[in-house]
Amino acid sequence: MTGTVGIGMIGARFMGKAHTNAWRQASIFFDPPLKARLRVVCARSPRVHEFARRWGWEKSTTDWREVIEDPEVHIVDICSPNNTHHDIAIAALEAGKAVCCEKPLAMNSEEARRMVEAARRSGKLHTVWFNYRRVPAIALARQLIEEGRIGRVYHFRALYLQDWTMDPAVPLVWRMDKQVAGSGVTGDLHSHIVDLSNYLAGEIESVAGVSRIFVSERERPEGGRARVEIEDASVFLCQYANGAIGHFEATRFANGRKNGNIFEINGEYGSLYFNLEDMSRLWYFDSREPKHIQGWKRISVWEEVHPYMNRWWVPGCAIGYEHTFANQAADVLFALAEGKPVPPTFEDGLKCQLVLDAVLEACQTGQWVKVKKAE
Ligand SMILES: NC(=O)c1ccc[n+]([C@@H]2O[C@H](COP(=O)([O-])OP(=O)(O)OC[C@H]3O[C@@H](n4cnc5c(N)ncnc54)[C@H](O)[C@@H]3O)[C@@H](O)[C@H]2O)c1
């Protein structure tokens, strides 16, 4: 297939900007056979009309059903809050559209399972915006693991650290509203690092954890105080099917940390370390090197040979956060033209959600919980 594909995007704030930029950049920098056409954008507020004008969308609406009914929309791009993903994705798939859905895929694994079933029935492309898989340094980590450079994995440890809700005066916005977000840092932050663990370390079989609500009551944006029902912080241990063990920490109370997404993997022959705050680097330790020159190697992931980097700037001119979305949008445009799937698919979204459900249960019960199987 060549030509253009109409994008219908739902949600027009943080991710709405990131995705609009991504579709544009992907079409230009990657020159895929199918180029994105910014057909229609939807949000709840009439401010969406001004957004459409400024960001170059042909049409705008406040009713997401109009996006799905538009015959010139081929890809429905969901970047609205978590409680909207299920209904919009299923309606879009049933209308024969491809669907790119923000993370977490759903509010819980029951919803995610229905979304997977709808995706399979439709035969259309489906992907989840776990954009960190497309950080070139993380894609390189996966390549090194596949090349056998660290051997069998023993440990995966990951942190996702933020601090934006520490002030009790921060209102109870949708991310802290259980009815809209489903959970707190579990769906929001653990979802990313659990997906990275699925991508890099293997299948998690069981989990045990603790979580905390540090500020128990907040002001609603529309006025009035409400009890906070979602967790501000969560820490869990896990056991992998391949025998590895791991631990994960996600919090919005890590004073001074804005978007600290960090992992380390220790394997039989070596280790890998990544920190999003220095996202062009991948650290690699190779214990098979002669002892006298052993040490952590800081790889600057900006050479043409590195994942995605031949599409961007010359070595040394680093890329950033926005490019992870552009890299994924490009993969979608190529895959659609070639009739191929784009990981992470809805199946991957469900696998992640099953771990998140187990983490929530483990934190609530204080017990080890087995992760249910996707099939
Ligand atoms: N991949 C990432 O790194 C990443 C980062 C941030 C957010 N997210 C995810 O993206 C999604 C959106 O988050 P955000 O930060 O952009 O939120 P946001 O609050 O900035 O924007 C939400 C948008 O959705 C619109 N919206 C809400 N309900 C709607 C409805 N019923 N119909 C149509 N539009 C509706 C709002 O009008 C708004 O434009 C969430 O699922 C979130 O978890 C992912």
Tab-separated table of C-alpha atoms and ligand atoms in Angstrom:
chain	number	residue	atom	x	y	z
A	1	MET	CA	0.000	0.000	0.000
A	2	THR	CA	1.140	3.537	-0.722
A	3	GLY	CA	-0.463	6.955	-0.357
A	4	THR	CA	-1.924	8.476	2.767
A	5	VAL	CA	-3.733	7.116	5.808
A	6	GLY	CA	-6.233	9.253	7.663
A	7	ILE	CA	-5.540	9.540	11.389
A	8	GLY	CA	-8.381	10.156	13.816
A	9	MET	CA	-6.955	11.115	17.189
A	10	ILE	CA	-8.932	11.168	20.444
A	11	GLY	CA	-7.401	13.302	23.193
A	12	ALA	CA	-5.682	16.614	22.565
A	13	ARG	CA	-3.513	17.563	25.489
A	14	PHE	CA	-0.194	15.998	26.609
A	15	MET	CA	-0.239	12.866	24.449
A	16	GLY	CA	-2.304	14.639	21.795
A	17	LYS	CA	0.635	16.953	21.172
A	18	ALA	CA	3.204	14.155	21.356
A	19	HIS	CA	1.255	12.045	18.842
A	20	THR	CA	0.459	14.870	16.417
A	21	ASN	CA	4.155	15.682	16.324
A	22	ALA	CA	5.003	11.988	15.941
A	23	TRP	CA	2.741	11.382	12.934
A	24	ARG	CA	4.195	14.425	11.201
A	25	GLN	CA	7.830	13.643	11.990
A	26	ALA	CA	7.453	9.971	11.087
A	27	SER	CA	6.002	10.804	7.677
A	28	ILE	CA	8.846	13.209	6.887
A	29	PHE	CA	11.949	11.717	8.503
A	30	PHE	CA	11.201	8.053	7.729
A	31	ASP	CA	9.499	8.547	4.349
A	32	PRO	CA	7.215	5.497	4.792
A	33	PRO	CA	5.144	4.302	1.813
A	34	LEU	CA	2.035	5.462	3.691
A	35	LYS	CA	2.068	9.026	4.987
A	36	ALA	CA	-0.093	10.183	7.878
A	37	ARG	CA	-2.888	12.594	7.048
A	38	LEU	CA	-4.100	14.492	10.123
A	39	ARG	CA	-7.779	13.992	9.364
A	40	VAL	CA	-9.705	14.632	12.600
A	41	VAL	CA	-8.927	15.329	16.250
A	42	CYS	CA	-11.361	14.956	19.145
A	43	ALA	CA	-11.400	16.169	22.751
A	44	ARG	CA	-14.066	16.859	25.344
A	45	SER	CA	-13.713	20.609	25.345
A	46	PRO	CA	-14.439	22.978	22.417
A	47	ARG	CA	-10.827	24.137	22.878
A	48	VAL	CA	-10.098	21.238	20.510
A	49	HIS	CA	-11.053	23.455	17.551
A	50	GLU	CA	-8.207	25.846	18.341
A	51	PHE	CA	-5.883	22.845	18.892
A	52	ALA	CA	-6.793	21.554	15.410
A	53	ARG	CA	-6.003	24.893	13.805
A	54	ARG	CA	-2.678	25.280	15.575
A	55	TRP	CA	-1.455	21.701	15.097
A	56	GLY	CA	-2.678	21.275	11.518
A	57	TRP	CA	-5.661	18.928	11.796
A	58	GLU	CA	-8.261	19.136	8.988
A	59	LYS	CA	-11.276	18.710	11.275
A	60	SER	CA	-12.132	18.668	14.974
A	61	THR	CA	-15.003	17.369	17.066
A	62	THR	CA	-16.037	16.846	20.680
A	63	ASP	CA	-17.709	13.484	19.955
A	64	TRP	CA	-15.358	10.514	19.507
A	65	ARG	CA	-18.024	8.566	17.622
A	66	GLU	CA	-17.677	11.036	14.766
A	67	VAL	CA	-14.027	10.066	14.481
A	68	ILE	CA	-14.933	6.412	14.150
A	69	GLU	CA	-17.707	7.082	11.656
A	70	ASP	CA	-15.444	9.127	9.385
A	71	PRO	CA	-14.756	6.965	6.275
A	72	GLU	CA	-11.495	8.827	5.708
A	73	VAL	CA	-10.102	7.738	9.078
A	74	HIS	CA	-8.011	4.541	8.829
A	75	ILE	CA	-6.135	4.671	12.132
A	76	VAL	CA	-7.839	5.603	15.395
A	77	ASP	CA	-5.222	6.948	17.787
A	78	ILE	CA	-6.418	6.898	21.397
A	79	CYS	CA	-4.775	9.393	23.746
A	80	SER	CA	-7.618	10.059	26.116
A	81	PRO	CA	-7.747	8.894	29.777
A	82	ASN	CA	-7.639	5.205	30.664
A	83	ASN	CA	-11.382	4.696	31.256
A	84	THR	CA	-12.107	5.610	27.609
A	85	HIS	CA	-9.700	3.165	25.930
A	86	HIS	CA	-11.902	0.045	26.027
A	87	ASP	CA	-15.062	1.462	24.448
A	88	ILE	CA	-13.274	3.574	21.841
A	89	ALA	CA	-10.875	0.803	20.781
A	90	ILE	CA	-13.606	-1.820	20.427
A	91	ALA	CA	-15.894	0.532	18.484
A	92	ALA	CA	-13.001	1.507	16.203
A	93	LEU	CA	-11.948	-2.096	15.545
A	94	GLU	CA	-15.556	-3.068	14.829
A	95	ALA	CA	-15.708	-0.209	12.331
A	96	GLY	CA	-12.679	-1.703	10.557
A	97	LYS	CA	-10.061	0.795	11.745
A	98	ALA	CA	-6.514	0.108	12.893
A	99	VAL	CA	-6.030	1.183	16.525
A	100	CYS	CA	-3.042	2.713	18.286
A	101	CYS	CA	-3.926	2.975	21.963
A	102	GLU	CA	-2.116	4.756	24.778
A	103	LYS	CA	-0.967	2.854	27.838
A	104	PRO	CA	-2.136	1.295	30.045
A	105	LEU	CA	-4.190	-0.580	27.465
A	106	ALA	CA	-7.189	-0.708	29.802
A	107	MET	CA	-8.494	-0.208	33.336
A	108	ASN	CA	-7.956	-3.903	34.134
A	109	SER	CA	-7.265	-7.224	32.456
A	110	GLU	CA	-10.939	-8.060	31.843
A	111	GLU	CA	-11.223	-4.971	29.676
A	112	ALA	CA	-7.872	-5.680	28.034
A	113	ARG	CA	-8.964	-9.231	27.200
A	114	ARG	CA	-12.093	-7.969	25.443
A	115	MET	CA	-9.945	-5.516	23.488
A	116	VAL	CA	-7.639	-8.336	22.379
A	117	GLU	CA	-10.644	-10.390	21.265
A	118	ALA	CA	-12.027	-7.446	19.267
A	119	ALA	CA	-8.605	-6.883	17.696
A	120	ARG	CA	-8.319	-10.538	16.675
A	121	ARG	CA	-11.848	-10.569	15.234
A	122	SER	CA	-11.161	-7.457	13.199
A	123	GLY	CA	-7.854	-8.571	11.700
A	124	LYS	CA	-6.744	-4.918	11.867
A	125	LEU	CA	-3.444	-3.527	13.110
A	126	HIS	CA	-3.309	-2.835	16.861
A	127	THR	CA	-0.551	-1.423	19.004
A	128	VAL	CA	-0.039	0.105	22.459
A	129	TRP	CA	2.047	3.265	22.881
A	130	PHE	CA	4.629	1.788	25.214
A	131	ASN	CA	6.941	4.308	23.614
A	132	TYR	CA	10.009	3.508	25.722
A	133	ARG	CA	10.595	0.364	23.636
A	134	ARG	CA	11.509	2.871	20.893
A	135	VAL	CA	14.176	4.709	22.855
A	136	PRO	CA	17.157	3.725	20.671
A	137	ALA	CA	19.231	2.823	23.750
A	138	ILE	CA	16.479	0.474	24.958
A	139	ALA	CA	16.037	-1.064	21.510
A	140	LEU	CA	19.824	-1.573	21.546
A	141	ALA	CA	19.569	-3.273	24.963
A	142	ARG	CA	17.134	-5.729	23.426
A	143	GLN	CA	19.489	-6.291	20.497
A	144	LEU	CA	22.414	-7.021	22.853
A	145	ILE	CA	20.267	-9.492	24.809
A	146	GLU	CA	19.217	-11.205	21.572
A	147	GLU	CA	22.869	-11.382	20.519
A	148	GLY	CA	23.510	-13.336	23.743
A	149	ARG	CA	25.866	-10.701	25.176
A	150	ILE	CA	24.607	-10.915	28.746
A	151	GLY	CA	23.524	-14.566	28.626
A	152	ARG	CA	20.938	-15.881	31.026
A	153	VAL	CA	19.164	-13.075	32.928
A	154	TYR	CA	19.350	-13.277	36.747
A	155	HIS	CA	18.023	-9.880	37.804
A	156	PHE	CA	15.797	-7.155	36.405
A	157	ARG	CA	15.342	-4.084	38.598
A	158	ALA	CA	13.475	-1.002	37.573
A	159	LEU	CA	12.488	2.323	39.065
A	160	TYR	CA	9.967	4.843	37.787
A	161	LEU	CA	10.280	7.947	39.909
A	162	GLN	CA	8.289	11.188	39.848
A	163	ASP	CA	7.402	13.827	42.454
A	164	TRP	CA	4.532	15.881	41.024
A	165	THR	CA	1.833	14.856	43.531
A	166	MET	CA	3.840	15.428	46.718
A	167	ASP	CA	2.204	18.768	47.438
A	168	PRO	CA	-1.160	18.028	49.142
A	169	ALA	CA	-2.522	21.109	47.334
A	170	VAL	CA	-2.227	19.328	43.953
A	171	PRO	CA	-5.872	18.685	43.035
A	172	LEU	CA	-7.382	15.281	42.443
A	173	VAL	CA	-6.963	15.319	38.637
A	174	TRP	CA	-7.982	12.334	36.508
A	175	ARG	CA	-4.696	10.484	37.103
A	176	MET	CA	-5.620	10.323	40.809
A	177	ASP	CA	-9.281	9.471	40.232
A	178	LYS	CA	-9.835	5.722	40.505
A	179	GLN	CA	-12.935	5.817	38.275
A	180	VAL	CA	-10.904	7.334	35.418
A	181	ALA	CA	-7.372	6.026	35.911
A	182	GLY	CA	-8.180	2.565	37.315
A	183	SER	CA	-5.152	2.677	39.615
A	184	GLY	CA	-2.382	5.069	40.611
A	185	VAL	CA	1.284	4.543	39.897
A	186	THR	CA	0.584	0.895	39.034
A	187	GLY	CA	-1.281	1.623	35.786
A	188	ASP	CA	0.588	4.838	35.129
A	189	LEU	CA	4.250	4.043	35.851
A	190	HIS	CA	4.624	0.329	36.599
A	191	SER	CA	2.883	-0.286	33.255
A	192	HIS	CA	5.899	1.179	31.421
A	193	ILE	CA	8.565	-0.716	33.342
A	194	VAL	CA	6.586	-3.954	33.344
A	195	ASP	CA	6.313	-3.667	29.564
A	196	LEU	CA	10.078	-3.093	29.396
A	197	SER	CA	10.580	-6.131	31.574
A	198	ASN	CA	8.345	-8.185	29.257
A	199	TYR	CA	10.430	-6.880	26.338
A	200	LEU	CA	13.850	-7.421	27.897
A	201	ALA	CA	13.697	-9.966	30.707
A	202	GLY	CA	10.836	-12.402	30.054
A	203	GLU	CA	7.567	-13.450	31.579
A	204	ILE	CA	6.733	-12.559	35.195
A	205	GLU	CA	5.075	-15.482	37.004
A	206	SER	CA	4.337	-14.137	40.483
A	207	VAL	CA	4.548	-10.915	42.487
A	208	ALA	CA	4.492	-9.631	46.069
A	209	GLY	CA	4.327	-5.957	46.947
A	210	VAL	CA	3.362	-3.028	49.111
A	211	SER	CA	1.775	0.274	48.196
A	212	ARG	CA	0.957	3.511	50.019
A	213	ILE	CA	-1.388	6.455	49.783
A	214	PHE	CA	0.595	9.282	51.400
A	215	VAL	CA	-1.988	12.035	50.951
A	216	SER	CA	-5.410	10.628	51.705
A	217	GLU	CA	-7.666	13.555	50.764
A	218	ARG	CA	-7.474	16.205	48.041
A	219	GLU	CA	-9.502	18.983	46.458
A	220	ARG	CA	-11.381	18.029	43.292
A	221	PRO	CA	-10.672	20.381	40.327
A	222	GLU	CA	-14.408	21.164	40.206
A	223	GLY	CA	-14.445	21.876	43.967
A	224	GLY	CA	-15.073	19.851	47.129
A	225	ARG	CA	-12.729	17.500	48.946
A	226	ALA	CA	-12.536	13.804	48.113
A	227	ARG	CA	-10.800	10.732	49.481
A	228	VAL	CA	-7.814	9.571	47.405
A	229	GLU	CA	-8.307	5.925	46.419
A	230	ILE	CA	-5.275	5.319	44.225
A	231	GLU	CA	-1.742	4.452	45.365
A	232	ASP	CA	0.942	7.162	45.385
A	233	ALA	CA	3.749	4.615	45.550
A	234	SER	CA	4.161	0.894	44.953
A	235	VAL	CA	7.072	-1.509	45.284
A	236	PHE	CA	6.995	-5.139	44.209
A	237	LEU	CA	9.210	-8.193	43.952
A	238	CYS	CA	8.723	-10.750	41.230
A	239	GLN	CA	9.745	-14.192	40.022
A	240	TYR	CA	10.197	-14.892	36.316
A	241	ALA	CA	9.334	-18.064	34.410
A	242	ASN	CA	13.004	-18.251	33.329
A	243	GLY	CA	14.205	-18.333	36.954
A	244	ALA	CA	15.213	-14.666	37.196
A	245	ILE	CA	14.058	-12.460	40.071
A	246	GLY	CA	13.210	-8.772	39.909
A	247	HIS	CA	12.096	-5.736	41.795
A	248	PHE	CA	10.188	-2.656	40.729
A	249	GLU	CA	9.458	0.677	42.367
A	250	ALA	CA	7.017	3.284	41.065
A	251	THR	CA	6.264	6.471	42.952
A	252	ARG	CA	5.087	10.050	42.619
A	253	PHE	CA	6.766	10.892	45.935
A	254	ALA	CA	10.451	10.692	44.941
A	255	ASN	CA	11.341	14.278	45.798
A	256	GLY	CA	13.475	15.781	43.038
A	257	ARG	CA	12.756	13.035	40.491
A	258	LYS	CA	10.703	14.221	37.506
A	259	ASN	CA	10.622	11.286	35.118
A	260	GLY	CA	13.289	8.899	36.382
A	261	ASN	CA	12.834	5.721	34.392
A	262	ILE	CA	15.765	3.494	35.255
A	263	PHE	CA	16.547	-0.194	34.871
A	264	GLU	CA	19.452	-2.568	35.304
A	265	ILE	CA	19.674	-6.123	34.054
A	266	ASN	CA	22.303	-8.520	35.390
A	267	GLY	CA	23.061	-11.611	33.354
A	268	GLU	CA	25.465	-14.500	33.210
A	269	TYR	CA	28.104	-12.698	31.073
A	270	GLY	CA	27.336	-9.050	31.688
A	271	SER	CA	24.926	-6.304	32.672
A	272	LEU	CA	22.982	-3.444	31.118
A	273	TYR	CA	21.923	-0.156	32.721
A	274	PHE	CA	19.679	2.632	31.413
A	275	ASN	CA	18.433	5.932	32.825
A	276	LEU	CA	15.940	8.039	30.851
A	277	GLU	CA	17.515	11.217	32.231
A	278	ASP	CA	20.544	10.328	30.064
A	279	MET	CA	18.557	8.635	27.333
A	280	SER	CA	21.204	8.552	24.587
A	281	ARG	CA	23.376	6.213	26.670
A	282	LEU	CA	23.278	2.518	27.321
A	283	TRP	CA	25.721	1.195	29.911
A	284	TYR	CA	27.129	-2.273	29.259
A	285	PHE	CA	29.425	-4.416	31.364
A	286	ASP	CA	31.039	-7.463	29.746
A	287	SER	CA	32.629	-9.890	32.209
A	288	ARG	CA	34.150	-11.898	29.323
A	289	GLU	CA	36.601	-9.115	28.560
A	290	PRO	CA	40.113	-9.581	30.004
A	291	LYS	CA	40.029	-8.566	33.684
A	292	HIS	CA	42.547	-5.719	33.294
A	293	ILE	CA	40.282	-3.796	30.883
A	294	GLN	CA	36.916	-4.715	32.357
A	295	GLY	CA	34.570	-1.905	33.257
A	296	TRP	CA	31.195	-0.357	32.497
A	297	LYS	CA	31.098	0.830	28.898
A	298	ARG	CA	29.021	3.964	28.279
A	299	ILE	CA	27.668	3.511	24.752
A	300	SER	CA	26.430	6.710	23.126
A	301	VAL	CA	23.509	5.450	21.091
A	302	TRP	CA	23.591	7.905	18.206
A	303	GLU	CA	25.510	6.123	15.465
A	304	GLU	CA	23.854	5.198	12.162
A	305	VAL	CA	24.133	1.520	13.122
A	306	HIS	CA	21.957	2.033	16.210
A	307	PRO	CA	18.186	1.403	16.111
A	308	TYR	CA	16.283	4.253	14.389
A	309	MET	CA	19.307	6.583	14.381
A	310	ASN	CA	19.941	6.530	10.636
A	311	ARG	CA	16.674	8.487	10.280
A	312	TRP	CA	17.676	11.341	12.574
A	313	TRP	CA	20.713	13.577	12.986
A	314	VAL	CA	24.437	13.011	12.646
A	315	PRO	CA	26.236	11.285	15.573
A	316	GLY	CA	26.440	13.504	18.626
A	317	CYS	CA	23.225	15.370	17.848
A	318	ALA	CA	21.067	13.514	20.326
A	319	ILE	CA	17.370	12.812	19.982
A	320	GLY	CA	14.854	13.044	22.830
A	321	TYR	CA	11.497	12.094	24.304
A	322	GLU	CA	9.367	13.118	21.332
A	323	HIS	CA	11.334	10.903	18.954
A	324	THR	CA	10.295	7.736	20.770
A	325	PHE	CA	6.729	8.407	19.616
A	326	ALA	CA	7.866	9.295	16.094
A	327	ASN	CA	9.815	6.026	15.931
A	328	GLN	CA	6.694	4.098	16.887
A	329	ALA	CA	4.476	6.064	14.485
A	330	ALA	CA	6.955	5.243	11.697
A	331	ASP	CA	6.845	1.544	12.579
A	332	VAL	CA	3.040	1.726	12.377
A	333	LEU	CA	3.093	3.392	8.943
A	334	PHE	CA	5.548	0.830	7.546
A	335	ALA	CA	3.699	-2.109	9.114
A	336	LEU	CA	0.340	-0.962	7.783
A	337	ALA	CA	1.779	-0.695	4.270
A	338	GLU	CA	3.312	-4.172	4.560
A	339	GLY	CA	0.379	-5.817	6.363
A	340	LYS	CA	2.514	-6.713	9.398
A	341	PRO	CA	1.824	-6.486	13.161
A	342	VAL	CA	3.449	-3.786	15.323
A	343	PRO	CA	4.628	-4.814	18.761
A	344	PRO	CA	3.698	-4.058	21.459
A	345	THR	CA	0.324	-5.340	20.284
A	346	PHE	CA	-2.885	-5.506	22.310
A	347	GLU	CA	-1.716	-9.006	23.358
A	348	ASP	CA	1.371	-7.357	24.873
A	349	GLY	CA	-0.900	-4.767	26.491
A	350	LEU	CA	-2.926	-7.592	28.053
A	351	LYS	CA	0.219	-9.374	29.303
A	352	CYS	CA	1.276	-6.160	31.019
A	353	GLN	CA	-2.203	-5.628	32.459
A	354	LEU	CA	-2.252	-9.143	33.952
A	355	VAL	CA	0.946	-8.326	35.862
A	356	LEU	CA	-0.513	-4.992	37.013
A	357	ASP	CA	-3.687	-6.704	38.261
A	358	ALA	CA	-1.545	-9.195	40.188
A	359	VAL	CA	0.525	-6.339	41.686
A	360	LEU	CA	-2.622	-4.539	42.864
A	361	GLU	CA	-3.936	-7.755	44.411
A	362	ALA	CA	-0.583	-8.546	46.041
A	363	CYS	CA	-0.380	-5.063	47.573
A	364	GLN	CA	-3.924	-5.348	48.868
A	365	THR	CA	-3.607	-8.845	50.346
A	366	GLY	CA	0.050	-8.871	51.427
A	367	GLN	CA	0.387	-12.261	49.701
A	368	TRP	CA	2.377	-13.573	46.746
A	369	VAL	CA	0.036	-13.614	43.728
A	370	LYS	CA	0.413	-15.700	40.570
A	371	VAL	CA	0.064	-13.756	37.327
A	372	LYS	CA	-2.820	-15.136	35.232
A	373	LYS	CA	-1.983	-16.375	31.750
A	374	ALA	CA	-2.966	-14.307	28.724
A	375	GLU	CA	-4.365	-17.336	26.854
B	1	LIG	N1	3.193	6.801	26.604
B	1	LIG	C1	3.434	7.669	27.553
B	1	LIG	O1	4.548	7.869	27.982
B	1	LIG	C2	2.290	8.448	28.155
B	1	LIG	C3	2.525	9.689	28.776
B	1	LIG	C4	1.427	10.395	29.271
B	1	LIG	C5	0.155	9.861	29.174
B	1	LIG	N2	-0.026	8.646	28.604
B	1	LIG	C6	-1.387	8.063	28.483
B	1	LIG	O2	-2.102	8.813	27.494
B	1	LIG	C7	-3.474	8.930	27.853
B	1	LIG	C8	-3.826	10.409	27.939
B	1	LIG	O3	-2.985	11.055	28.866
B	1	LIG	P1	-2.637	12.619	28.748
B	1	LIG	O4	-1.524	12.848	29.687
B	1	LIG	O5	-2.494	13.016	27.339
B	1	LIG	O6	-3.976	13.237	29.367
B	1	LIG	P2	-4.445	14.747	29.275
B	1	LIG	O7	-5.282	14.967	30.484
B	1	LIG	O8	-3.298	15.654	29.009
B	1	LIG	O9	-5.390	14.772	27.972
B	1	LIG	C9	-6.546	13.976	27.897
B	1	LIG	C10	-7.332	14.389	26.660
B	1	LIG	O10	-8.403	13.457	26.497
B	1	LIG	C11	-9.601	14.182	26.210
B	1	LIG	N3	-10.759	13.387	26.659
B	1	LIG	C12	-11.077	12.979	27.908
B	1	LIG	N4	-12.209	12.255	27.897
B	1	LIG	C13	-12.625	12.234	26.600
B	1	LIG	C14	-13.747	11.680	25.941
B	1	LIG	N5	-14.680	10.982	26.602
B	1	LIG	N6	-13.872	11.868	24.592
B	1	LIG	C15	-12.923	12.565	23.919
B	1	LIG	N7	-11.842	13.114	24.487
B	1	LIG	C16	-11.693	12.942	25.810
B	1	LIG	C17	-9.440	15.462	26.996
B	1	LIG	O11	-10.336	16.446	26.481
B	1	LIG	C18	-7.967	15.782	26.754
B	1	LIG	O12	-7.809	16.446	25.516
B	1	LIG	C19	-3.621	8.184	29.181
B	1	LIG	O13	-4.080	6.898	28.941
B	1	LIG	C20	-2.214	8.152	29.745
B	1	LIG	O14	-1.969	7.068	30.593
B	1	LIG	C21	1.012	7.958	28.092
